[in-house]
mmCIF file of C-alpha atoms and ligand atoms in Angstrom:
data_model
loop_
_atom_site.group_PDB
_atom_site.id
_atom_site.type_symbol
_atom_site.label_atom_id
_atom_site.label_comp_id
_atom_site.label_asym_id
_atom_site.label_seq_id
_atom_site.Cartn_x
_atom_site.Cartn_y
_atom_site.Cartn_z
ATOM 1 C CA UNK V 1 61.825 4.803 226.516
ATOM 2 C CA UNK V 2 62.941 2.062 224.190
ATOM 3 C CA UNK V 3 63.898 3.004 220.295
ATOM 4 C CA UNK V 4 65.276 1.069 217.651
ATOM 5 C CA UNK V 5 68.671 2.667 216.615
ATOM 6 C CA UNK V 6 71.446 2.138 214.574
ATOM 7 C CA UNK V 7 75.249 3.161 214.732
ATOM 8 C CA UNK V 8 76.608 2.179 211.153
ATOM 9 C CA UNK V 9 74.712 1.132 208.194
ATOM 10 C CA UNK V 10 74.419 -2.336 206.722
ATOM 11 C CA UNK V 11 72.081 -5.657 207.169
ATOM 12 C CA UNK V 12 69.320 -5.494 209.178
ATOM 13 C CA UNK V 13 71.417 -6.662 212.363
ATOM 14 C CA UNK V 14 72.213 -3.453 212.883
ATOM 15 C CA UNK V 15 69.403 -2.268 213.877
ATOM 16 C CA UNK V 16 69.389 -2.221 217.547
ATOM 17 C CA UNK V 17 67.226 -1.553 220.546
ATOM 18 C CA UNK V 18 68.066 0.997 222.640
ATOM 19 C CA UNK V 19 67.108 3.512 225.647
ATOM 20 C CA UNK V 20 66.382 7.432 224.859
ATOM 21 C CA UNK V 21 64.972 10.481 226.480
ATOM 22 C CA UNK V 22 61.217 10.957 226.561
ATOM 23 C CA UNK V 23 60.509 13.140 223.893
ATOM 24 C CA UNK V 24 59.083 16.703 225.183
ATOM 25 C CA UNK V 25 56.402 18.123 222.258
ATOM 26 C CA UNK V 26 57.522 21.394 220.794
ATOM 27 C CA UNK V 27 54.919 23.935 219.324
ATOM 28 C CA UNK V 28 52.482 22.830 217.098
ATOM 29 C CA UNK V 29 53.847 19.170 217.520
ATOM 30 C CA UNK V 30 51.722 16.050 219.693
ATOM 31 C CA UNK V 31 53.481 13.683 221.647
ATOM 32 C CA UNK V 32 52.749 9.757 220.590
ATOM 33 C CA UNK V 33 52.353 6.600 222.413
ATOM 34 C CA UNK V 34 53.436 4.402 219.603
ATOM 35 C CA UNK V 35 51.271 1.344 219.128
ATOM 36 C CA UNK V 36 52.876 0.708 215.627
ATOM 37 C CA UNK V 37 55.092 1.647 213.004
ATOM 38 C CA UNK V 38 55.288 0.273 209.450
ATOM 39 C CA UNK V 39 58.036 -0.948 207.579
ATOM 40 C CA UNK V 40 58.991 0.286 204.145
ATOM 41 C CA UNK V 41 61.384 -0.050 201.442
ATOM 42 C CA UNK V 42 62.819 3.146 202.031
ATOM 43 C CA UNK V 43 63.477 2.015 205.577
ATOM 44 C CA UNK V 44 65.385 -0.552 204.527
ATOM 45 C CA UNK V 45 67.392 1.096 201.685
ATOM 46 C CA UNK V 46 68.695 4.396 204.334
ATOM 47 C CA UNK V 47 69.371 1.517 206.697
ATOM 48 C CA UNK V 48 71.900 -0.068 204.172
ATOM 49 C CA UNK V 49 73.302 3.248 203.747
ATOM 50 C CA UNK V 50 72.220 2.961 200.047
ATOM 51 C CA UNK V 51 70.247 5.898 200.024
ATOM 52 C CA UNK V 52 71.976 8.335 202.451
ATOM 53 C CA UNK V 53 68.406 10.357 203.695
ATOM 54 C CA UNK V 54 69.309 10.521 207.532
ATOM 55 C CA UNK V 55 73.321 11.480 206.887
ATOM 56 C CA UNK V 56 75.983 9.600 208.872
ATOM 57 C CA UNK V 57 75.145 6.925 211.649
ATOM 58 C CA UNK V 58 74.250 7.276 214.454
ATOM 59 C CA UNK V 59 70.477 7.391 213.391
ATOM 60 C CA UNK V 60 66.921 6.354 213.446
ATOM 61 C CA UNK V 61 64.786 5.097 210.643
ATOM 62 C CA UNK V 62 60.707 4.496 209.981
ATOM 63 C CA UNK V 63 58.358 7.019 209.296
ATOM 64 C CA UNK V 64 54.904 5.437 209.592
ATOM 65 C CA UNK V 65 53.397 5.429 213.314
ATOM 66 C CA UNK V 66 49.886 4.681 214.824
ATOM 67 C CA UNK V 67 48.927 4.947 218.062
ATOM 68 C CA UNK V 68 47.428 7.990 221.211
ATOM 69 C CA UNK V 69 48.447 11.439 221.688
ATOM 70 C CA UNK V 70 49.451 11.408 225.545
ATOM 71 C CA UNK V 71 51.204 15.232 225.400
ATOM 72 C CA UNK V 72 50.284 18.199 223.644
ATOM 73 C CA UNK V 73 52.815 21.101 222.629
ATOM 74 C CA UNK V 74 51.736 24.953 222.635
ATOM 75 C CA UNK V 75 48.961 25.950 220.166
ATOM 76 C CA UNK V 76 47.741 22.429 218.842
ATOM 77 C CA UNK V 77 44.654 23.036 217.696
ATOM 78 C CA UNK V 78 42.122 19.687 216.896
ATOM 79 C CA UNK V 79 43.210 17.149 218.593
ATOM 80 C CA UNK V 80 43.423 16.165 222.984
ATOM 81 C CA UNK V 81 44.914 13.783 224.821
ATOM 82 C CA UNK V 82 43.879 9.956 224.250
ATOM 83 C CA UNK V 83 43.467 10.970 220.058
ATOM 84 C CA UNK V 84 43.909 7.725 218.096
ATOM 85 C CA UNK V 85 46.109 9.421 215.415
ATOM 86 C CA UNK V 86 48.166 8.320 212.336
ATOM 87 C CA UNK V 87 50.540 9.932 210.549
ATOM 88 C CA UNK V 88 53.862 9.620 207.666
ATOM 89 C CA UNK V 89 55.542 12.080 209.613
ATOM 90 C CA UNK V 90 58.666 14.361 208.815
ATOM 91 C CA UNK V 91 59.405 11.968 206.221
ATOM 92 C CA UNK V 92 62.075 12.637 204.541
ATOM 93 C CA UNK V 93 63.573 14.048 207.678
ATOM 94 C CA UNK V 94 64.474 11.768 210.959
ATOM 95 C CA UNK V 95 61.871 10.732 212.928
ATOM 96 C CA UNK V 96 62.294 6.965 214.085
ATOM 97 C CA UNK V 97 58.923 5.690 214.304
ATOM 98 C CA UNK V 98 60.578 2.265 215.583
ATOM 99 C CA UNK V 99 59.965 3.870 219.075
ATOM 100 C CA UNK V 100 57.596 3.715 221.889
ATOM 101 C CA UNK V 101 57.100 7.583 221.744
ATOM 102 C CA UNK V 102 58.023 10.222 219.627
ATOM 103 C CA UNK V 103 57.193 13.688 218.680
ATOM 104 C CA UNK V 104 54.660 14.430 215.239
ATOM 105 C CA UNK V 105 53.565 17.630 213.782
ATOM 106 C CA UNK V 106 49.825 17.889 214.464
ATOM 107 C CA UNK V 107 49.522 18.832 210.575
ATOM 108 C CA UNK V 108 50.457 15.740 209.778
ATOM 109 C CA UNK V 109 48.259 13.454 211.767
ATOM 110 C CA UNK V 110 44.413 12.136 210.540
ATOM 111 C CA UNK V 111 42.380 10.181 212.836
ATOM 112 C CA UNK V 112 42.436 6.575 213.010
ATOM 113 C CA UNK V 113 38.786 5.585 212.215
ATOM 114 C CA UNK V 114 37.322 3.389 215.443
ATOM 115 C CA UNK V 115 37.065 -0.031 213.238
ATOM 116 C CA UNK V 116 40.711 0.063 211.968
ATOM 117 C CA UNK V 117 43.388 -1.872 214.033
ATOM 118 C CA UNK V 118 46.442 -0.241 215.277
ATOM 119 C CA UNK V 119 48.913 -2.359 213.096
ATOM 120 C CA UNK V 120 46.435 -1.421 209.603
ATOM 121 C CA UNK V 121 46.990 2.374 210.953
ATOM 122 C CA UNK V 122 50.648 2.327 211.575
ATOM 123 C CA UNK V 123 51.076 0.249 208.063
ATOM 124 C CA UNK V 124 49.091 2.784 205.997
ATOM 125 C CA UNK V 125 50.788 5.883 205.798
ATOM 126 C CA UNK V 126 53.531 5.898 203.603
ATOM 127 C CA UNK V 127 52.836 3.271 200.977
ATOM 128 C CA UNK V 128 48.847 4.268 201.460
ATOM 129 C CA UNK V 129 49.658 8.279 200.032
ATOM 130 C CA UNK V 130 51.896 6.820 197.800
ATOM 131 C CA UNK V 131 48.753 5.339 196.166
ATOM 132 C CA UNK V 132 46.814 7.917 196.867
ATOM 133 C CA UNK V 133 49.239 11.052 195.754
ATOM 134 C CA UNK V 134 49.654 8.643 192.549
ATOM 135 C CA UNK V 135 46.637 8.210 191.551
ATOM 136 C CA UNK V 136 44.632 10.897 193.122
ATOM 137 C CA UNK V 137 46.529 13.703 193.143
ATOM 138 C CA UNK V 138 49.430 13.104 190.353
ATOM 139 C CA UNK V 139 46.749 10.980 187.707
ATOM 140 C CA UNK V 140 43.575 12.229 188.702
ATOM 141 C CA UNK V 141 41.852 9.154 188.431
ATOM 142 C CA UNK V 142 38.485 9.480 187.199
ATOM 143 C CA UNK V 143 35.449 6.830 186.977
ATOM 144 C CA UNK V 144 35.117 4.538 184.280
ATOM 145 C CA UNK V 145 39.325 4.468 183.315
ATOM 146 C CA UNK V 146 41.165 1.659 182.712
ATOM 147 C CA UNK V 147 43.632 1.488 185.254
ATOM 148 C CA UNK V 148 46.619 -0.432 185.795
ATOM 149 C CA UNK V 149 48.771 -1.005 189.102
ATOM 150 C CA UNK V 150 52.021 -2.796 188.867
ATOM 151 C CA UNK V 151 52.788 -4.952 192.007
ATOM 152 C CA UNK V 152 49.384 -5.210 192.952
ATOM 153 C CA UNK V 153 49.994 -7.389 196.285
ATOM 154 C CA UNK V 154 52.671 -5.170 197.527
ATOM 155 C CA UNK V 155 52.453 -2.772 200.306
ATOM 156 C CA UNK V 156 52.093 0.354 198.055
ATOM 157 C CA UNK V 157 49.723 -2.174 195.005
ATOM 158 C CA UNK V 158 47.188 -3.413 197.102
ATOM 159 C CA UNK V 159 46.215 -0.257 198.826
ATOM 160 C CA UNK V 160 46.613 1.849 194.886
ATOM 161 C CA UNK V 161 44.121 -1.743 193.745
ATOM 162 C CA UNK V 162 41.262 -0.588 196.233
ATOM 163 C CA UNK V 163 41.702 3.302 195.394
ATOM 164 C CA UNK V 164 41.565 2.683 191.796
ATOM 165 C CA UNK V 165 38.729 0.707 192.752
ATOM 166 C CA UNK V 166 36.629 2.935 195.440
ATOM 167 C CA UNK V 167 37.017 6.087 192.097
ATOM 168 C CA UNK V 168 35.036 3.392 189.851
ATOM 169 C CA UNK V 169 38.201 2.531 187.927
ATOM 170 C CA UNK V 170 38.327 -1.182 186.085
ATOM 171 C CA UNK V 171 41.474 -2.219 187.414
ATOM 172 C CA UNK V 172 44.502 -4.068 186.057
ATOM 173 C CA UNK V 173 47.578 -5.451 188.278
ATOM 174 C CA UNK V 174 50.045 -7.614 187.987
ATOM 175 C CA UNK V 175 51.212 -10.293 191.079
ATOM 176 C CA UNK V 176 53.059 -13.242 191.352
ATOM 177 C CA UNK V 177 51.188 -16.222 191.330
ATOM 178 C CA UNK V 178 50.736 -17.075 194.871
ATOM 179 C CA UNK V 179 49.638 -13.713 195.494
ATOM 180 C CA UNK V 180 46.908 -13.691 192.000
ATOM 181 C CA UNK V 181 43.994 -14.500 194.001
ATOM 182 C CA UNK V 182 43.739 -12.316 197.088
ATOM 183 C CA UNK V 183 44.752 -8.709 194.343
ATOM 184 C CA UNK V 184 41.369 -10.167 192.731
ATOM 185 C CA UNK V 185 39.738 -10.268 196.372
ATOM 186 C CA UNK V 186 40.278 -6.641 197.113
ATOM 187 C CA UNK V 187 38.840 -5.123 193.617
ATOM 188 C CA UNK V 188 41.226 -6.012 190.842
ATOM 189 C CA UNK V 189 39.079 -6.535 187.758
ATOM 190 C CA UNK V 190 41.744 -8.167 186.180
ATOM 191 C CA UNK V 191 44.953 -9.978 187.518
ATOM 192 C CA UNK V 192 47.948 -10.540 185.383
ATOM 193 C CA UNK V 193 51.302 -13.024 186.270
ATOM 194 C CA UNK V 194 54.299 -10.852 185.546
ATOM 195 C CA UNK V 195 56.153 -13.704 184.895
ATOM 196 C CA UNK V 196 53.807 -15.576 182.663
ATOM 197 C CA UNK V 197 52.250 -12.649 180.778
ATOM 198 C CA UNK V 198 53.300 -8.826 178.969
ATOM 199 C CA UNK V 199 50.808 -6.845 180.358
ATOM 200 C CA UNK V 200 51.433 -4.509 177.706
ATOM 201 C CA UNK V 201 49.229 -6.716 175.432
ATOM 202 C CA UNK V 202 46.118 -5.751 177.874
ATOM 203 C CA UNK V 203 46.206 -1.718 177.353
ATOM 204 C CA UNK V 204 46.097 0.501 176.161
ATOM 205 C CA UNK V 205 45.349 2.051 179.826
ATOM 206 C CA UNK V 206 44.738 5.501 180.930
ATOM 207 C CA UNK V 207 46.375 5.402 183.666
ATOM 208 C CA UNK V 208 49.060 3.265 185.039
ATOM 209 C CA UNK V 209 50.976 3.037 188.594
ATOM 210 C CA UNK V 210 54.422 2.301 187.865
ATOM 211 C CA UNK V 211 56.593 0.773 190.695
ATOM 212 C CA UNK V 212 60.412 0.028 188.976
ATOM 213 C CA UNK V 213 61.118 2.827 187.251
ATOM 214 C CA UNK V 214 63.781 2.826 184.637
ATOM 215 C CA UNK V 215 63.329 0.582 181.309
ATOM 216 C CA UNK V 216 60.184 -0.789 183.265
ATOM 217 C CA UNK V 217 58.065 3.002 182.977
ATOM 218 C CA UNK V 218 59.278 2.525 178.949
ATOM 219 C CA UNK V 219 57.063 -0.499 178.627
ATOM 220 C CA UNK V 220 54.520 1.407 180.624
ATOM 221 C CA UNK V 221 54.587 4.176 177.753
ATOM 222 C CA UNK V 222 53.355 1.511 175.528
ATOM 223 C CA UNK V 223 50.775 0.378 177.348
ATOM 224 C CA UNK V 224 49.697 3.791 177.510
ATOM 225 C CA UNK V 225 46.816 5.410 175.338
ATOM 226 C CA UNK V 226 47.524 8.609 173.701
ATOM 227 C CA UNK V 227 47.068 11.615 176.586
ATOM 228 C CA UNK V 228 47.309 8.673 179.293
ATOM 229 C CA UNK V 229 49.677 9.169 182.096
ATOM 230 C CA UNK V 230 52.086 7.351 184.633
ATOM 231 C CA UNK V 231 53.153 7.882 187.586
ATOM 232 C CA UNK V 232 56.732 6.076 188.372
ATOM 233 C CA UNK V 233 57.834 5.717 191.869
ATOM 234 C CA UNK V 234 61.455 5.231 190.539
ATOM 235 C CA UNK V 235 63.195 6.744 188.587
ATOM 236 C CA UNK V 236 62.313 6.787 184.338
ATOM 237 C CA UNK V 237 65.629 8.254 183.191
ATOM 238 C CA UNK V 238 66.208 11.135 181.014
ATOM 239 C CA UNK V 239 65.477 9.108 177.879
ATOM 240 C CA UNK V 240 62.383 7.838 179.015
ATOM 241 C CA UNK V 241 60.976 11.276 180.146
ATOM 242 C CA UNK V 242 61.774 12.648 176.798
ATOM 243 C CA UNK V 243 59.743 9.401 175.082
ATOM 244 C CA UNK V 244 57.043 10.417 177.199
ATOM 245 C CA UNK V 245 56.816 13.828 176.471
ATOM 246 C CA UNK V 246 57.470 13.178 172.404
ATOM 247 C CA UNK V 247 54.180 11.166 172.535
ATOM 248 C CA UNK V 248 51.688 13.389 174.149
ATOM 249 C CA UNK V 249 51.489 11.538 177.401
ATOM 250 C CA UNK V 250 52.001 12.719 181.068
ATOM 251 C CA UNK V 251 54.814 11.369 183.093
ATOM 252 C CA UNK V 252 55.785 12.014 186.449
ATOM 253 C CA UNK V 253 58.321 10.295 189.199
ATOM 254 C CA UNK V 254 56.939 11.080 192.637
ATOM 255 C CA UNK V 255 58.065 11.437 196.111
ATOM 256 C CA UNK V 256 55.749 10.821 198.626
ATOM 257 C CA UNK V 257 54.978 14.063 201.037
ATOM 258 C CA UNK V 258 53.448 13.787 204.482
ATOM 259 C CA UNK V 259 49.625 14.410 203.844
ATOM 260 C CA UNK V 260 47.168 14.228 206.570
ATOM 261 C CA UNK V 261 44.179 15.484 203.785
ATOM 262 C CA UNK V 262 44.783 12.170 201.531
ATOM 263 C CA UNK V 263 45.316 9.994 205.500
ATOM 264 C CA UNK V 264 41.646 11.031 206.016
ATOM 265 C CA UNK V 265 40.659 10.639 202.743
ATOM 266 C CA UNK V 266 41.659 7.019 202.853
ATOM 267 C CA UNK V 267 40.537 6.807 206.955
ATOM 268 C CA UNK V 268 37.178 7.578 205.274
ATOM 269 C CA UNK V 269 37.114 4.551 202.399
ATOM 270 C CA UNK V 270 38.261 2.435 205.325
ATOM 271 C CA UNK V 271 35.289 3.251 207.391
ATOM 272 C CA UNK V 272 33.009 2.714 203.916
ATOM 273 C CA UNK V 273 34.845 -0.497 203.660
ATOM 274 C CA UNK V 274 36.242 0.152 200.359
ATOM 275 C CA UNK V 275 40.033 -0.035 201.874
ATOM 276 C CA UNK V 276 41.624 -2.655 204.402
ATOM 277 C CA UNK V 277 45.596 -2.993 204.824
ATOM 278 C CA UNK V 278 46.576 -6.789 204.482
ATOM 279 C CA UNK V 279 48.999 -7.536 206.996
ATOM 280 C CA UNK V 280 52.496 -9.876 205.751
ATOM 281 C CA UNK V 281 53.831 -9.860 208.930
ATOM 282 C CA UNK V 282 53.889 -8.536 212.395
ATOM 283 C CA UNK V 283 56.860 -8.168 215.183
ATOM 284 C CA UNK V 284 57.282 -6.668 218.507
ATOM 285 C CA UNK V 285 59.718 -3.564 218.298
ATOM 286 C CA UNK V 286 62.577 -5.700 219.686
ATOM 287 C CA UNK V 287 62.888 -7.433 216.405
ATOM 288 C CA UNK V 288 63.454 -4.351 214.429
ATOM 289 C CA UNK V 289 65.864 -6.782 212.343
ATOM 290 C CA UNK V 290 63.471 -9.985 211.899
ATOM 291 C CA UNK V 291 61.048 -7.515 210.529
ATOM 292 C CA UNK V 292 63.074 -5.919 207.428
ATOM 293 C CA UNK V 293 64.355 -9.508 206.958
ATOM 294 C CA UNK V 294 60.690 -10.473 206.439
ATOM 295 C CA UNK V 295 60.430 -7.222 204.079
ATOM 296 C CA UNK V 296 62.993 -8.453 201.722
ATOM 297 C CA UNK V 297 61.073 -11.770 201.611
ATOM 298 C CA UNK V 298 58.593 -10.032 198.938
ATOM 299 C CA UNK V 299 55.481 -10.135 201.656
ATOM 300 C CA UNK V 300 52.145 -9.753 200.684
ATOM 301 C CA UNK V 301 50.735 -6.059 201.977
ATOM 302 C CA UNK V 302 53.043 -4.989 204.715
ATOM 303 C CA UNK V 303 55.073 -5.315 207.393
ATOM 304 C CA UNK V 304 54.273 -4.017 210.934
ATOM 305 C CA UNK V 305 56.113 -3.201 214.109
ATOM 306 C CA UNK V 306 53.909 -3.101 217.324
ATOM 307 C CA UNK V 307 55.007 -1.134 220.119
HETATM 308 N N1 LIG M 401 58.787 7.463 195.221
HETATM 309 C C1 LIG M 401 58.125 7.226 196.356
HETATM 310 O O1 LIG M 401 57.648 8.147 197.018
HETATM 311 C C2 LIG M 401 57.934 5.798 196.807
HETATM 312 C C3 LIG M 401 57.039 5.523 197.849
HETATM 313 C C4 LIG M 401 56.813 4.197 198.230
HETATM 314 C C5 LIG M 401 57.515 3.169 197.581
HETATM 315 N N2 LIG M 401 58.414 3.469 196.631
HETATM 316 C C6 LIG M 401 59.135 2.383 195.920
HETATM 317 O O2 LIG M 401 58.152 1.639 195.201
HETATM 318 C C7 LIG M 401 58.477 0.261 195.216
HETATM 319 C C8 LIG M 401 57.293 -0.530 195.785
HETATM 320 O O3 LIG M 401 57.130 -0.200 197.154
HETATM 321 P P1 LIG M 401 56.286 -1.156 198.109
HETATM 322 O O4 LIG M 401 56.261 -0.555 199.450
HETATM 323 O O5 LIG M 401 54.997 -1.509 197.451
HETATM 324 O O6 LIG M 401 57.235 -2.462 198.102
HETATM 325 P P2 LIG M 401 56.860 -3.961 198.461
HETATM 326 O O7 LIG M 401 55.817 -4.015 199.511
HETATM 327 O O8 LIG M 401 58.159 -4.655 198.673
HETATM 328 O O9 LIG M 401 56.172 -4.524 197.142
HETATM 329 C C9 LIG M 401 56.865 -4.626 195.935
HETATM 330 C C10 LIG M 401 56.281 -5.811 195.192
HETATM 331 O O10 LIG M 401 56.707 -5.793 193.837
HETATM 332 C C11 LIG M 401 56.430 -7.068 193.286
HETATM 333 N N3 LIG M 401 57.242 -7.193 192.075
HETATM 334 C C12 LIG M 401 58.564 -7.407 191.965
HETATM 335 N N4 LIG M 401 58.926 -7.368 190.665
HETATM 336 C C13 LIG M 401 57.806 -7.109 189.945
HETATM 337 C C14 LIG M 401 57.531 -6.929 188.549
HETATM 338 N N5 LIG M 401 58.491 -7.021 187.626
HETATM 339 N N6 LIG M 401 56.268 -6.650 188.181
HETATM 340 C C15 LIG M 401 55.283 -6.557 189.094
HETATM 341 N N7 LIG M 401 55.479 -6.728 190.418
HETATM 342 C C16 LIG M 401 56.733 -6.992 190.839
HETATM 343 C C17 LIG M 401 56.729 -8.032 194.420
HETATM 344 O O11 LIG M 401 55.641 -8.918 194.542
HETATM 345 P P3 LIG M 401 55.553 -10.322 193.802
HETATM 346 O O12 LIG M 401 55.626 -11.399 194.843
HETATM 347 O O13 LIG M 401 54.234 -10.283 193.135
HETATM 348 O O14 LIG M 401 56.733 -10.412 192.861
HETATM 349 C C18 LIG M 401 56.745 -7.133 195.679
HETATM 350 O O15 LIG M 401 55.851 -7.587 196.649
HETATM 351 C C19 LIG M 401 59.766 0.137 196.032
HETATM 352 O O16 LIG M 401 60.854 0.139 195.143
HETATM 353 C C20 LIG M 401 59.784 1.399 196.864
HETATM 354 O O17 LIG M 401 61.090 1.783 197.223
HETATM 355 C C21 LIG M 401 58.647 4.754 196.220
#
């Protein structure tokens, strides 16, 4: 079978197509026939050897996948052969999802719901519970809060938009100009141009999605309302997390866990049509390296390999 592979670290030439074993299922695992497999940030970053996840090359990155179960290990439980199944799976382990099987723990895996696409599926999972673990489980987002998502037409901001949305949030991002109109298309109550505006001066929120971390979470504190809380996907600092905690409100810097409860969740809103997955780009698994070059090009929603 054909995987994407790479034997040192650097630009996204090195990522390489290549020929590996079939992957046998072990217990409690499913065997997938990969359809596709998003592309993330964190993809990018191990791949540059800037964050060393994966160790030393020779490895594999991507952790998203879509596509049908065609093997079953010992004592699966839920799901057969021919399953449409999605999954962020192992992360932060090694996986390589750039691949045209591989091996996912059934635990990890929600049903793709008949109406979503194969590329939507394999682009949700990882920036989609990002959202979701932010929001949902981290801010516990409740009806009728003002809610604000930085990099709303980004691949994590545009899903957290239509979450905020679906809980009967009024919603606040901030885009880039060209992006402006199509945040407002999928729920945004209000759209903001980080470049033109502070959106500071629109809180104070409840609850705000952070997506830089650092200095950037301190300006979130002051859009904050007393008791309000963030949720930083980078990190705040020390400095900032003591500010935070001086003035009564909640702070916490995530890492997103595989989740197949919040998959569903969101497979659900999908099938409501409160959630669709805008897709920037899309390239066959042979150009691994055209695809994280696209990434870097600040896409709106996210980028897809298909299989
Ligand atoms: N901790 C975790 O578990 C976790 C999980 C997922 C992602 N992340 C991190 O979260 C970040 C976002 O991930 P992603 O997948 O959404 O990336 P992405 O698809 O590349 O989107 C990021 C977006 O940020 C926008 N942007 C840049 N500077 C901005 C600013 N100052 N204010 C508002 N928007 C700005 C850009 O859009 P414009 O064209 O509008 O500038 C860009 O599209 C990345 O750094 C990623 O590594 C962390």
């Amino acid at each position: 079978m054909h995987v994407i592979e790479q034997t040192s670290v650097g630009a996204p030439e090195v990522l390489q197509l290549t020929e590996a074993p079939m992957p046998v299922p072990g217990p409690g695992e499913v065997r997938i026939r990969v359809a596709a497999a998003g592309i993330n940030p964190v993809d990018a970053m191990v791949r540059a050897g800037a964050i060393p996840l994966l160790g030393d090359p020779p490895f594999r990155v991507g952790w998203d996948a879509a596509g049908r179960i065609d093997a079953l290990g010992e004592d699966v439980t839920g799901f057969a052969i021919g399953d449409r199944v999605m999954g962020l799976i192992r992360f932060p382990e090694q996986v390589g999802a750039y691949a045209q099987f591989i091996n996912a723990p059934a635990a990890q895996l929600a049903r793709i719901p008949d109406l979503m696409t194969d590329e939507a599926a394999g682009a949700l999972p990882l920036a989609g519970l990002t959202a979701w673990q932010a929001l949902v489980s981290h801010g516990r987002i409740k009806s009728g809060q003002k809610v604000f998502v930085h990099a709303g037409g980004g691949g994590v901001g545009h899903i957290a938009v239509q979450i905020a949305k679906a809980h009967g949030a009024e919603v606040w991002a901030t885009a880039s100009a060209g992006k402006i109109e199509t945040v407002r298309s999928l729920g945004a109550d209000h759209v903001i141009d980080y470049k033109e505006q502070d959106f500071a001066a629109s809180g104070p929120f409840d609850l705000i999605l952070d997506h830089a971390g650092g200095e950037h979470v301190g300006r979130s504190l002051d859009a904050l309302k007393p008791g309000g809380h963030v949720t930083t996907l980078l990190d705040p600092g020390e400095e900032i997390t003591a500010r935070a905690e001086r003035e009564g409100k909640t702070l916490v810097w995530m890492m997103v866990k595989p989740d197949a409860a919040g998959l569903t969740a969101m497979g659900e809103l999908v099938r409501a049509g409160q959630l669709k997955v805008l897709i920037g780009g899309s390239f066959p698994l042979a150009q691994a390296a055209q695809a994280h070059q696209a990434l870097a090009r600040s896409p709106l929603g996210k980028i897809v390999l298909t299989v």
